[in-house]
PDB file of C-alpha atoms and ligand atoms in Angstrom:
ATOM      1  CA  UNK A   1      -8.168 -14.290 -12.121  1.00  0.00           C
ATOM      2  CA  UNK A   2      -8.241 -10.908 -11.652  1.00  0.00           C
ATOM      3  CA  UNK A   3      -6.557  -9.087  -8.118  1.00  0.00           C
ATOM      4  CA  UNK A   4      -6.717  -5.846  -7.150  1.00  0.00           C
ATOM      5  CA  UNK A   5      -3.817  -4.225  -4.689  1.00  0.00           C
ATOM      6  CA  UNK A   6      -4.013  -1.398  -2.483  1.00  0.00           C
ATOM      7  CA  UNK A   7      -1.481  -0.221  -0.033  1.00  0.00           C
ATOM      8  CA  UNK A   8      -1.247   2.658   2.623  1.00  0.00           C
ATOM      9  CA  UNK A   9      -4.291   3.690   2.410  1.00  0.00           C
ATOM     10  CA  UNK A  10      -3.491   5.580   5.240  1.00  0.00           C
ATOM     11  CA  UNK A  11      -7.083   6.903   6.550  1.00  0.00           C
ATOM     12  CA  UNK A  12      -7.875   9.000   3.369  1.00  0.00           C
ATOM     13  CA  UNK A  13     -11.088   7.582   2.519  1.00  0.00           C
ATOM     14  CA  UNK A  14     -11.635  10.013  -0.367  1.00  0.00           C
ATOM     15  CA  UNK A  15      -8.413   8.593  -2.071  1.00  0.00           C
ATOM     16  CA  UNK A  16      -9.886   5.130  -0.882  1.00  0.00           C
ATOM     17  CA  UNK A  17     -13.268   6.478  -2.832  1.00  0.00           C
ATOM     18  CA  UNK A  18     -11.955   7.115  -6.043  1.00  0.00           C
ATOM     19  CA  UNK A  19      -9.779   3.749  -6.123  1.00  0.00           C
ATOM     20  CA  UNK A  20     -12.773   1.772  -5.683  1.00  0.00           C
ATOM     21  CA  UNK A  21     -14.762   4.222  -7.981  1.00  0.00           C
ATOM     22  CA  UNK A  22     -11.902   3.429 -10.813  1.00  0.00           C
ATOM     23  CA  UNK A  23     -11.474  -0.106  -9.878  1.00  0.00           C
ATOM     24  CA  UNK A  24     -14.660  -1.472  -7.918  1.00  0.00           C
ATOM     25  CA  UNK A  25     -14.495  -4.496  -5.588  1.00  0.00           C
ATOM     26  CA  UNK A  26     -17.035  -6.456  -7.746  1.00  0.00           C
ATOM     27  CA  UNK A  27     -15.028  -6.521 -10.901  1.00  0.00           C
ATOM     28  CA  UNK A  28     -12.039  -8.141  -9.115  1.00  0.00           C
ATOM     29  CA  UNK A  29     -11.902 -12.350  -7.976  1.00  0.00           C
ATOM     30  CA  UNK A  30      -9.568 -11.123  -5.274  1.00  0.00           C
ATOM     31  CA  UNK A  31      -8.554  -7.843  -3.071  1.00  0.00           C
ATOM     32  CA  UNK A  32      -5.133  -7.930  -1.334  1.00  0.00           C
ATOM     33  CA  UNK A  33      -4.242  -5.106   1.154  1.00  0.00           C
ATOM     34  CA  UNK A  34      -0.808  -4.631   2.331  1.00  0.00           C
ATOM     35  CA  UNK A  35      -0.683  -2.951   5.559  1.00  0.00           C
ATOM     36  CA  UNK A  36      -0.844   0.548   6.707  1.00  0.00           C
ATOM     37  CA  UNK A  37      -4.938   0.729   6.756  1.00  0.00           C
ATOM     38  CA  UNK A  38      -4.548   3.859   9.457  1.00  0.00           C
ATOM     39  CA  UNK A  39      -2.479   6.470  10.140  1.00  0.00           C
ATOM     40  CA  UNK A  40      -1.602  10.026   9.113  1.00  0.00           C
ATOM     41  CA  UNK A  41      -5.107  10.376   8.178  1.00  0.00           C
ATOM     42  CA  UNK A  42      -7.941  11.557   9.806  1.00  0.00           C
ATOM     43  CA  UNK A  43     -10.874   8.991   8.903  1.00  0.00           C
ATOM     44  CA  UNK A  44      -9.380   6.255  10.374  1.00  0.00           C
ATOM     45  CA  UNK A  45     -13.076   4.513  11.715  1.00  0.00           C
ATOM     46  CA  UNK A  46     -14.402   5.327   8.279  1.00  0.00           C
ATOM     47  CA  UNK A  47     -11.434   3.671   6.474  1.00  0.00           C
ATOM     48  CA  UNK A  48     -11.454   0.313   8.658  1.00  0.00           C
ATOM     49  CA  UNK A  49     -15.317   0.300   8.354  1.00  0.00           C
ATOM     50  CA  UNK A  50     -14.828   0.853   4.507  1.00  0.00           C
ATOM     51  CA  UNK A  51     -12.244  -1.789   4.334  1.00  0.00           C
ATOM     52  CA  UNK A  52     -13.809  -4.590   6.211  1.00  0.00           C
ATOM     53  CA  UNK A  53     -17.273  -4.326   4.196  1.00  0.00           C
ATOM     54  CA  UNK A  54     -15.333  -4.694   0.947  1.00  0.00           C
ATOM     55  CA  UNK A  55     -14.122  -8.416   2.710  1.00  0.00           C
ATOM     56  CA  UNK A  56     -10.083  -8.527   1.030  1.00  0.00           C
ATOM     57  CA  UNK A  57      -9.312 -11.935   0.346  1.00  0.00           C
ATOM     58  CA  UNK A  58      -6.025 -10.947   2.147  1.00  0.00           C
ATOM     59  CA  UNK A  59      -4.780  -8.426   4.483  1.00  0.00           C
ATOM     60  CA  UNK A  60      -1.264  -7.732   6.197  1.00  0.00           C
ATOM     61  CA  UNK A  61      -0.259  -5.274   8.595  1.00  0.00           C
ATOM     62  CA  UNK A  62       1.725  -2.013   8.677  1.00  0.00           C
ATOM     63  CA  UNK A  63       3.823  -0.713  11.019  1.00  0.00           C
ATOM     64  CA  UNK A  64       1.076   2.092  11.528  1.00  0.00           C
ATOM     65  CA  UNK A  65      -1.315  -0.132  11.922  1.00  0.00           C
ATOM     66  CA  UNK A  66       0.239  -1.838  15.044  1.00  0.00           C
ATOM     67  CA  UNK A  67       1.284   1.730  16.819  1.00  0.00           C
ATOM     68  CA  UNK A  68      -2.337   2.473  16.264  1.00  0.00           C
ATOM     69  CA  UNK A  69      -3.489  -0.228  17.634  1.00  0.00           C
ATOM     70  CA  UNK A  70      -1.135  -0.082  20.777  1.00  0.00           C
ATOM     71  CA  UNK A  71       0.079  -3.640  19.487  1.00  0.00           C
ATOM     72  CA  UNK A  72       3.678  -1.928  18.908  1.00  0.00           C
ATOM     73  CA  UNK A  73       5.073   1.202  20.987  1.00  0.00           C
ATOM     74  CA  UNK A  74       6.138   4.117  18.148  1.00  0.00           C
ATOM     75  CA  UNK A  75       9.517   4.190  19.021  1.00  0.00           C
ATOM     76  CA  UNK A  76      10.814   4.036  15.170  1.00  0.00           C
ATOM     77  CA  UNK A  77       8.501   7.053  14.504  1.00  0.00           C
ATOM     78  CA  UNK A  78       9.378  10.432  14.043  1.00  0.00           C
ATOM     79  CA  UNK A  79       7.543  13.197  16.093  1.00  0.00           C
ATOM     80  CA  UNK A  80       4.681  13.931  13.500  1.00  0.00           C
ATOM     81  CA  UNK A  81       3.975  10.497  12.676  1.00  0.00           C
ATOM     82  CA  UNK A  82       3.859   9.144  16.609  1.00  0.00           C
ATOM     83  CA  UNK A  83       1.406  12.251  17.148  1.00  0.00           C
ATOM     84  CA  UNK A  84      -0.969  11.077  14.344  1.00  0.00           C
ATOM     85  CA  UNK A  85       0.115   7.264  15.865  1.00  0.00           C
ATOM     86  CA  UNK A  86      -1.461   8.443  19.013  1.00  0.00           C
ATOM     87  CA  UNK A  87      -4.120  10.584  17.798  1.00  0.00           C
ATOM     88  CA  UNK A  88      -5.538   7.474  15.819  1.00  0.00           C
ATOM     89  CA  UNK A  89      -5.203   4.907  18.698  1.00  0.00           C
ATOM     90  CA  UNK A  90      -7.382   7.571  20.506  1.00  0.00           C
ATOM     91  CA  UNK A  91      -9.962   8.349  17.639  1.00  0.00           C
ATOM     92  CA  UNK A  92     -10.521   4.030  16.824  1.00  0.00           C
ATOM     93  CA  UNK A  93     -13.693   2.699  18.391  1.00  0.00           C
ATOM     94  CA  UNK A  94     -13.016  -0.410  20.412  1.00  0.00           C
ATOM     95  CA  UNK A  95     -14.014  -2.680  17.840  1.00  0.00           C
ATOM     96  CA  UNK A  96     -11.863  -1.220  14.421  1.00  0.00           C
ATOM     97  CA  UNK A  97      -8.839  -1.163  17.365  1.00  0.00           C
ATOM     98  CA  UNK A  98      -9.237  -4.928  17.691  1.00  0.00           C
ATOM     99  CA  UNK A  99      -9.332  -5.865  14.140  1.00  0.00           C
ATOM    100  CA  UNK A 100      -6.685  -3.856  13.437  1.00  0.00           C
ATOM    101  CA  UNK A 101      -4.602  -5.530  16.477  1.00  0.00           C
ATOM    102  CA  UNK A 102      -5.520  -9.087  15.085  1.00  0.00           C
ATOM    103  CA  UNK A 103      -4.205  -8.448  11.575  1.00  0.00           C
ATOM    104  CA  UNK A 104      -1.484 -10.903  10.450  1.00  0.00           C
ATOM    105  CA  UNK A 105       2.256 -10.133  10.020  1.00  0.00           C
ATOM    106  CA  UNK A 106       3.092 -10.671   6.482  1.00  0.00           C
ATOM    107  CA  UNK A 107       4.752 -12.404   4.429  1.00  0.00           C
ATOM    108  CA  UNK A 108       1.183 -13.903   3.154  1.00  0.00           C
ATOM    109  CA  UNK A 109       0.550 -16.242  -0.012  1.00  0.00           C
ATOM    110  CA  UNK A 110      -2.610 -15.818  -1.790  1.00  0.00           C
ATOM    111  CA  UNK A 111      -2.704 -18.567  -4.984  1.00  0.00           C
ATOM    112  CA  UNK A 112       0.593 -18.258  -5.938  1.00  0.00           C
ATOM    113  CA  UNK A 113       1.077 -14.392  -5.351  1.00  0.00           C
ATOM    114  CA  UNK A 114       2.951 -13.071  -1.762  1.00  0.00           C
ATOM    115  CA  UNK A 115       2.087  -9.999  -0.450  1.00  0.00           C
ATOM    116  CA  UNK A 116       4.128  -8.150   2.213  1.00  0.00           C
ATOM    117  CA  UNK A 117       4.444  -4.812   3.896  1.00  0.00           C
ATOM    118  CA  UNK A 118       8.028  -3.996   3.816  1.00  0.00           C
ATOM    119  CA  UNK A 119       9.996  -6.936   2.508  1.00  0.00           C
ATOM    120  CA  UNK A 120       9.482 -11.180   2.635  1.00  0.00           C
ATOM    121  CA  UNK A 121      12.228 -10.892   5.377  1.00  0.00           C
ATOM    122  CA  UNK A 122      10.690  -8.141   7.745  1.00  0.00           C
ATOM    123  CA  UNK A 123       7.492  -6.611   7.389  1.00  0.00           C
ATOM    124  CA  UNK A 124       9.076  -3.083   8.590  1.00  0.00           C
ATOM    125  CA  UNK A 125      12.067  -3.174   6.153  1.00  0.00           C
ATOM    126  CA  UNK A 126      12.654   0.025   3.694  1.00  0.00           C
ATOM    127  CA  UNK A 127      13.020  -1.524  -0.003  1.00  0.00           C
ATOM    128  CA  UNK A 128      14.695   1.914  -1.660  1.00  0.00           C
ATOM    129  CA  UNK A 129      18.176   0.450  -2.759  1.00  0.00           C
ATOM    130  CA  UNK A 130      18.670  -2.133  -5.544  1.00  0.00           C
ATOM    131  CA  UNK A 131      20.319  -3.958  -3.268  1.00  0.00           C
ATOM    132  CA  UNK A 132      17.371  -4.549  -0.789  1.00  0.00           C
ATOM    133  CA  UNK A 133      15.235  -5.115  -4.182  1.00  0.00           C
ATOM    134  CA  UNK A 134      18.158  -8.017  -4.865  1.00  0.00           C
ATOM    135  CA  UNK A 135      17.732  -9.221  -1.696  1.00  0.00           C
ATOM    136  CA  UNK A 136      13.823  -9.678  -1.445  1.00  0.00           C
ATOM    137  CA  UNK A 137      13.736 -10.887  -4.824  1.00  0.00           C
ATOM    138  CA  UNK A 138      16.228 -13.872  -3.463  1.00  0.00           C
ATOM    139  CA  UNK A 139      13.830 -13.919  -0.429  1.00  0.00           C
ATOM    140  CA  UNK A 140      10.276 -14.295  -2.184  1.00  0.00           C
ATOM    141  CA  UNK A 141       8.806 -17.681  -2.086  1.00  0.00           C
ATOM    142  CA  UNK A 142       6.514 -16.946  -5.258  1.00  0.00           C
ATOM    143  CA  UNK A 143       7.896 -15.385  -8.488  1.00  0.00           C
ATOM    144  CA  UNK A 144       5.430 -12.546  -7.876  1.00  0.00           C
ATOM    145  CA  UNK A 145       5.346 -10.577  -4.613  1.00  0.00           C
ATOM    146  CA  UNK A 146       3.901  -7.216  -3.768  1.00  0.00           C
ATOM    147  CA  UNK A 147       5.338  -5.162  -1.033  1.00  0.00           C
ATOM    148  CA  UNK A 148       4.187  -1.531   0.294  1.00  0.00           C
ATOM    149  CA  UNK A 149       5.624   0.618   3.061  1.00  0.00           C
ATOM    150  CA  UNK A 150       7.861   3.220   0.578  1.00  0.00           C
ATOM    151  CA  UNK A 151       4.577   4.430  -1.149  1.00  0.00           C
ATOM    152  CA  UNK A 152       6.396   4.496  -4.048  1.00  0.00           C
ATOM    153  CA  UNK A 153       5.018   2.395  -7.264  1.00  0.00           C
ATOM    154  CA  UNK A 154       7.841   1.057  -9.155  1.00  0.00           C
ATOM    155  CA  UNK A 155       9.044  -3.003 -10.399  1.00  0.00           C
ATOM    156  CA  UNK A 156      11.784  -4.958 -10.547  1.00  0.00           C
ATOM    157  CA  UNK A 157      12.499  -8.458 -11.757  1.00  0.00           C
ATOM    158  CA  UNK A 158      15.291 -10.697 -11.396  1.00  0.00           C
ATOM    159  CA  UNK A 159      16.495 -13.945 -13.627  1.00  0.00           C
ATOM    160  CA  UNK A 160      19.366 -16.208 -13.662  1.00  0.00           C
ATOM    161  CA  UNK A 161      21.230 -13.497 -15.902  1.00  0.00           C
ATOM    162  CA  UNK A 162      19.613 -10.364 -14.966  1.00  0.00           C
ATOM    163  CA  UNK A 163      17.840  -7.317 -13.096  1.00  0.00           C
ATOM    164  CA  UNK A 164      16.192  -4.511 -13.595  1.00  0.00           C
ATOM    165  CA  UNK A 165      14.010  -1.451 -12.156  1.00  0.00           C
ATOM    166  CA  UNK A 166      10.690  -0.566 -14.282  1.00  0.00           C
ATOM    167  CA  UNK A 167       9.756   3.073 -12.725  1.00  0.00           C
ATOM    168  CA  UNK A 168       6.368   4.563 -13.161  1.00  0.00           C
ATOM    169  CA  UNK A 169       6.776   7.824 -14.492  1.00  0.00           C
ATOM    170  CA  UNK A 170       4.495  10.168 -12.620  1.00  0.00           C
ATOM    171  CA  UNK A 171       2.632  11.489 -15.248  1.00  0.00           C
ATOM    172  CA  UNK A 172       1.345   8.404 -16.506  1.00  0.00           C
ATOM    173  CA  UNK A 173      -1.831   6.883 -14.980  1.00  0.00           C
ATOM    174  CA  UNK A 174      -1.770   3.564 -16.365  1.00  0.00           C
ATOM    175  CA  UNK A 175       2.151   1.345 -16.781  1.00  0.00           C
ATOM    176  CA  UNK A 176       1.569  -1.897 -17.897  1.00  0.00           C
ATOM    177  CA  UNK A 177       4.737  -4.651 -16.112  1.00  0.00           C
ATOM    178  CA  UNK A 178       4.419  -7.702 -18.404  1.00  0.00           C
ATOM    179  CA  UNK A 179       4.697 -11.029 -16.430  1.00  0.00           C
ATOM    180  CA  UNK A 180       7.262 -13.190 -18.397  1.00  0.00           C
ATOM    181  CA  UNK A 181       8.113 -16.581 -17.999  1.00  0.00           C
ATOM    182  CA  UNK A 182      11.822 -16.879 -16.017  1.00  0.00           C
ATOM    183  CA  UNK A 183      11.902 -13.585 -14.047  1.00  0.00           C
ATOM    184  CA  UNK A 184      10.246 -12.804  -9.891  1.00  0.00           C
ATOM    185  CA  UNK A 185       8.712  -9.625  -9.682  1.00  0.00           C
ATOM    186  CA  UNK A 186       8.735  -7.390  -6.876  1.00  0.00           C
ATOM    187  CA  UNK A 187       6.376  -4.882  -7.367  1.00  0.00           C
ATOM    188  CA  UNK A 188       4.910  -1.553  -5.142  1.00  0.00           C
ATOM    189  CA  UNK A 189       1.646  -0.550  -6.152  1.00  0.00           C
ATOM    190  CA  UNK A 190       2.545   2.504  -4.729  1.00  0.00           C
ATOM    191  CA  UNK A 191       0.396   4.302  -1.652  1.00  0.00           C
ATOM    192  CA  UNK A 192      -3.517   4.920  -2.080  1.00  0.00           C
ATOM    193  CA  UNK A 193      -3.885   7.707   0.792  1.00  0.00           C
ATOM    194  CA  UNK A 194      -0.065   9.342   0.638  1.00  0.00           C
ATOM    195  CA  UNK A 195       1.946   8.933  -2.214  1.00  0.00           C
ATOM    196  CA  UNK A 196       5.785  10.107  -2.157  1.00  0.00           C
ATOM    197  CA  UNK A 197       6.777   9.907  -5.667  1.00  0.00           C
ATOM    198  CA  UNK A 198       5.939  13.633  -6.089  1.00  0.00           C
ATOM    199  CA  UNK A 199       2.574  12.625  -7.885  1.00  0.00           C
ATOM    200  CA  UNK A 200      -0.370  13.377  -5.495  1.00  0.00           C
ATOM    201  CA  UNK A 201      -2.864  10.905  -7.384  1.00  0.00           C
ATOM    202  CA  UNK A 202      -3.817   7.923  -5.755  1.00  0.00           C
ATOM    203  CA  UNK A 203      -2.386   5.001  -6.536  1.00  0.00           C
ATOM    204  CA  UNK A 204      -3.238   1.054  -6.985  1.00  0.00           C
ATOM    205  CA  UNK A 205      -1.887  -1.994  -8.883  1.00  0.00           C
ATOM    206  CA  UNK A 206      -3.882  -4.472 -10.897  1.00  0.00           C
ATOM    207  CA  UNK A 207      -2.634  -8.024 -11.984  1.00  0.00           C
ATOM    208  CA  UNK A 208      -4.142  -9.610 -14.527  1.00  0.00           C
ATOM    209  CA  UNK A 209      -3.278 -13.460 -13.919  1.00  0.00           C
ATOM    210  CA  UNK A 210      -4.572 -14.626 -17.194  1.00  0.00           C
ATOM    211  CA  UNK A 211      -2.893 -11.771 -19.205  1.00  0.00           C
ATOM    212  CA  UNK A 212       0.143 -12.460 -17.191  1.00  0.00           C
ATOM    213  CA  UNK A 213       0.056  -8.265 -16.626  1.00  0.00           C
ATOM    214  CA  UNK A 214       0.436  -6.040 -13.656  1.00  0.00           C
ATOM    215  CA  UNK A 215      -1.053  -2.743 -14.396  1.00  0.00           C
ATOM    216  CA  UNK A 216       0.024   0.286 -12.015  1.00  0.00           C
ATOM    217  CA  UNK A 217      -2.728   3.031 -12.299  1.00  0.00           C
ATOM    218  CA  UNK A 218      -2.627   6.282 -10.850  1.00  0.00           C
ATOM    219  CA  UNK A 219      -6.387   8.257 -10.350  1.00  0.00           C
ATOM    220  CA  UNK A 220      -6.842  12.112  -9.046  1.00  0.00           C
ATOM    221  CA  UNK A 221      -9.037  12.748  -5.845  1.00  0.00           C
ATOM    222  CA  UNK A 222     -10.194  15.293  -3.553  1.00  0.00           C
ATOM    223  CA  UNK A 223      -7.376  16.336  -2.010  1.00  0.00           C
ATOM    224  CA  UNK A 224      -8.340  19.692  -0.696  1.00  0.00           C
ATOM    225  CA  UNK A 225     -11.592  17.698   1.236  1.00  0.00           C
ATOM    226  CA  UNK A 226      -8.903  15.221   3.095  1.00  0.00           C
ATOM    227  CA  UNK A 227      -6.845  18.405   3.798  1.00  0.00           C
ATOM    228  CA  UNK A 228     -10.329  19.934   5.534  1.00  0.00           C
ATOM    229  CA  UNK A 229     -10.840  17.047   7.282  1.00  0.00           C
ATOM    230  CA  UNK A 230      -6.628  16.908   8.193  1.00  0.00           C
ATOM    231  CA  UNK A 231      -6.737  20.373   9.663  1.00  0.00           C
ATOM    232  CA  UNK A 232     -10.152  19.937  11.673  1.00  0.00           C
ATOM    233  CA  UNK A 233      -8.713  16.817  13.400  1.00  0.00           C
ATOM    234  CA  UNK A 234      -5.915  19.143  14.668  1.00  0.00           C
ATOM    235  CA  UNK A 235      -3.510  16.758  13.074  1.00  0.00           C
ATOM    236  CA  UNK A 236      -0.163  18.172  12.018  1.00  0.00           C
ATOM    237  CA  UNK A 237      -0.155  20.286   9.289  1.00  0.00           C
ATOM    238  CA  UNK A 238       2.298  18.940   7.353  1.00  0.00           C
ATOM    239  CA  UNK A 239       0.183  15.527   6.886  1.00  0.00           C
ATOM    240  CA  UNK A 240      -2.159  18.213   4.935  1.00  0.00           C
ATOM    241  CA  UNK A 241       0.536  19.987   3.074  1.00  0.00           C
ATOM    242  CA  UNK A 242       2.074  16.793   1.719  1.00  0.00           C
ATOM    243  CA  UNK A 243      -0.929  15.310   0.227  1.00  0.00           C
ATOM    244  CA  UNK A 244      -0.748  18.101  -2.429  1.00  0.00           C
ATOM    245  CA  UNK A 245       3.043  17.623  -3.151  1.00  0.00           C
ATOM    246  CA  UNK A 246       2.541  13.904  -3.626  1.00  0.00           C
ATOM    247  CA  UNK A 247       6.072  13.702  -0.728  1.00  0.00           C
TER     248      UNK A 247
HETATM  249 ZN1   ZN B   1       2.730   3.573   5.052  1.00  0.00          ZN
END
């Protein structure tokens, strides 16, 4: 069984492009999405359109998702992200704001993998601090979970007699996380449409079931187009800036 993840996607359909160029839908048994579809971007109709015809075997929420979608008022948000929040509420056609208001909170099981947006507890919880990462790993009901939110890729695992971090180092655009027998995994794929690990490539995670393997790849797109597009939505410039810092 083969799975492909994507997270915060974040309405940048070219990063969304070149994922599925580099890893496309038909060579995978299952797609899992974790949340954050919308927001920040400015092709947020072409993203939800893009996403629904690929049919994920799974799909969570983000918390941009529900401001978008009006389920959730953007009081946690800072300025820039409520404007694009609004913006995005404004710019979804009826029909992508009702699918994205009927998505499902996570935690979600899928075989025997969970998938959540922030944490297992609480889909809007920050996992930066080992101690969170301790703390979901006691939480997961599966001994492999994926979580989003950070848009940072990295692992950890967690046995009766140890932990550990496994960082992606941002040059590399393929870390293999073996899946051994004993340990839970708690792994980010990392964002596909805004990454913040000062790597602008987009980013996805593969997991190999039968090779008990995740693989976290990292692919270049074309960042100056989603900039274009950034700017000509009168979005805040910053969202464009960022893309090429990979913050
Ligand atoms: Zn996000």
């Amino acid at each position: 069984m083969r799975y492909l993840v994507l997270s915060d996607i974040h309405a940048n359909l070219e990063a969304l492009e070149a994922v599925l160029e580099a890893a496309p839908r038909g060579e995978f048994d299952r797609l899992l999405v974790l949340g954050d579809v919308v927001g920040y971007g400015a092709d947020p109709n072409a993203v939800v359109d893009r996403v629904r015809a690929l049919a994920p075997d799974a799909i969570i929420r983000g918390n941009h998702d529900k401001v978008a979608a009006g389920v959730e008022p953007a009081d946690g948000f800072n300025q820039v992200a409520r404007y694009a929040a609004l913006w995005t509420f404004d710019a979804l056609t009826d029909d992508n704001r009702a699918w994205l208001t009927n998505l499902p909170a996570g935690p979600l099981v899928v075989d025997d993998v969970e998938m959540c947006h922030g944490s297992p507890d609480d889909e809007d919880e920050y996992i930066f601090e080992h101690v969170d990462a301790v703390e979901a790993l006691r939480a997961m009901s599966r001994p492999l979970c994926f979580f989003g939110h950070t848009h940072v890729p990295i692992g950890y695992w967690l046995s009766m007699d140890g932990f550990d971090v496994l960082v992606a180092p941002g040059t590399e655009s393929r870390v293999s996380i073996p899946i051994e027998p004993g340990r839970r995994y708690l792994i980010n794929p990392g964002s596909v449409g805004q990454p913040r690990d000062g790597d602008p490539r987009a980013a996805f995670a593969v997991y190999e079931a039968d090779r008990r393997e995740v693989v976290l790849y990292r692919v270049p797109y074309d960042i100056e187009r989603t900039q274009a597009k950034i700017q000509a939505a009168g979005l805040p410039e910053g969202l464009a800036r960022r893309l090429a810092a990979g913050k």
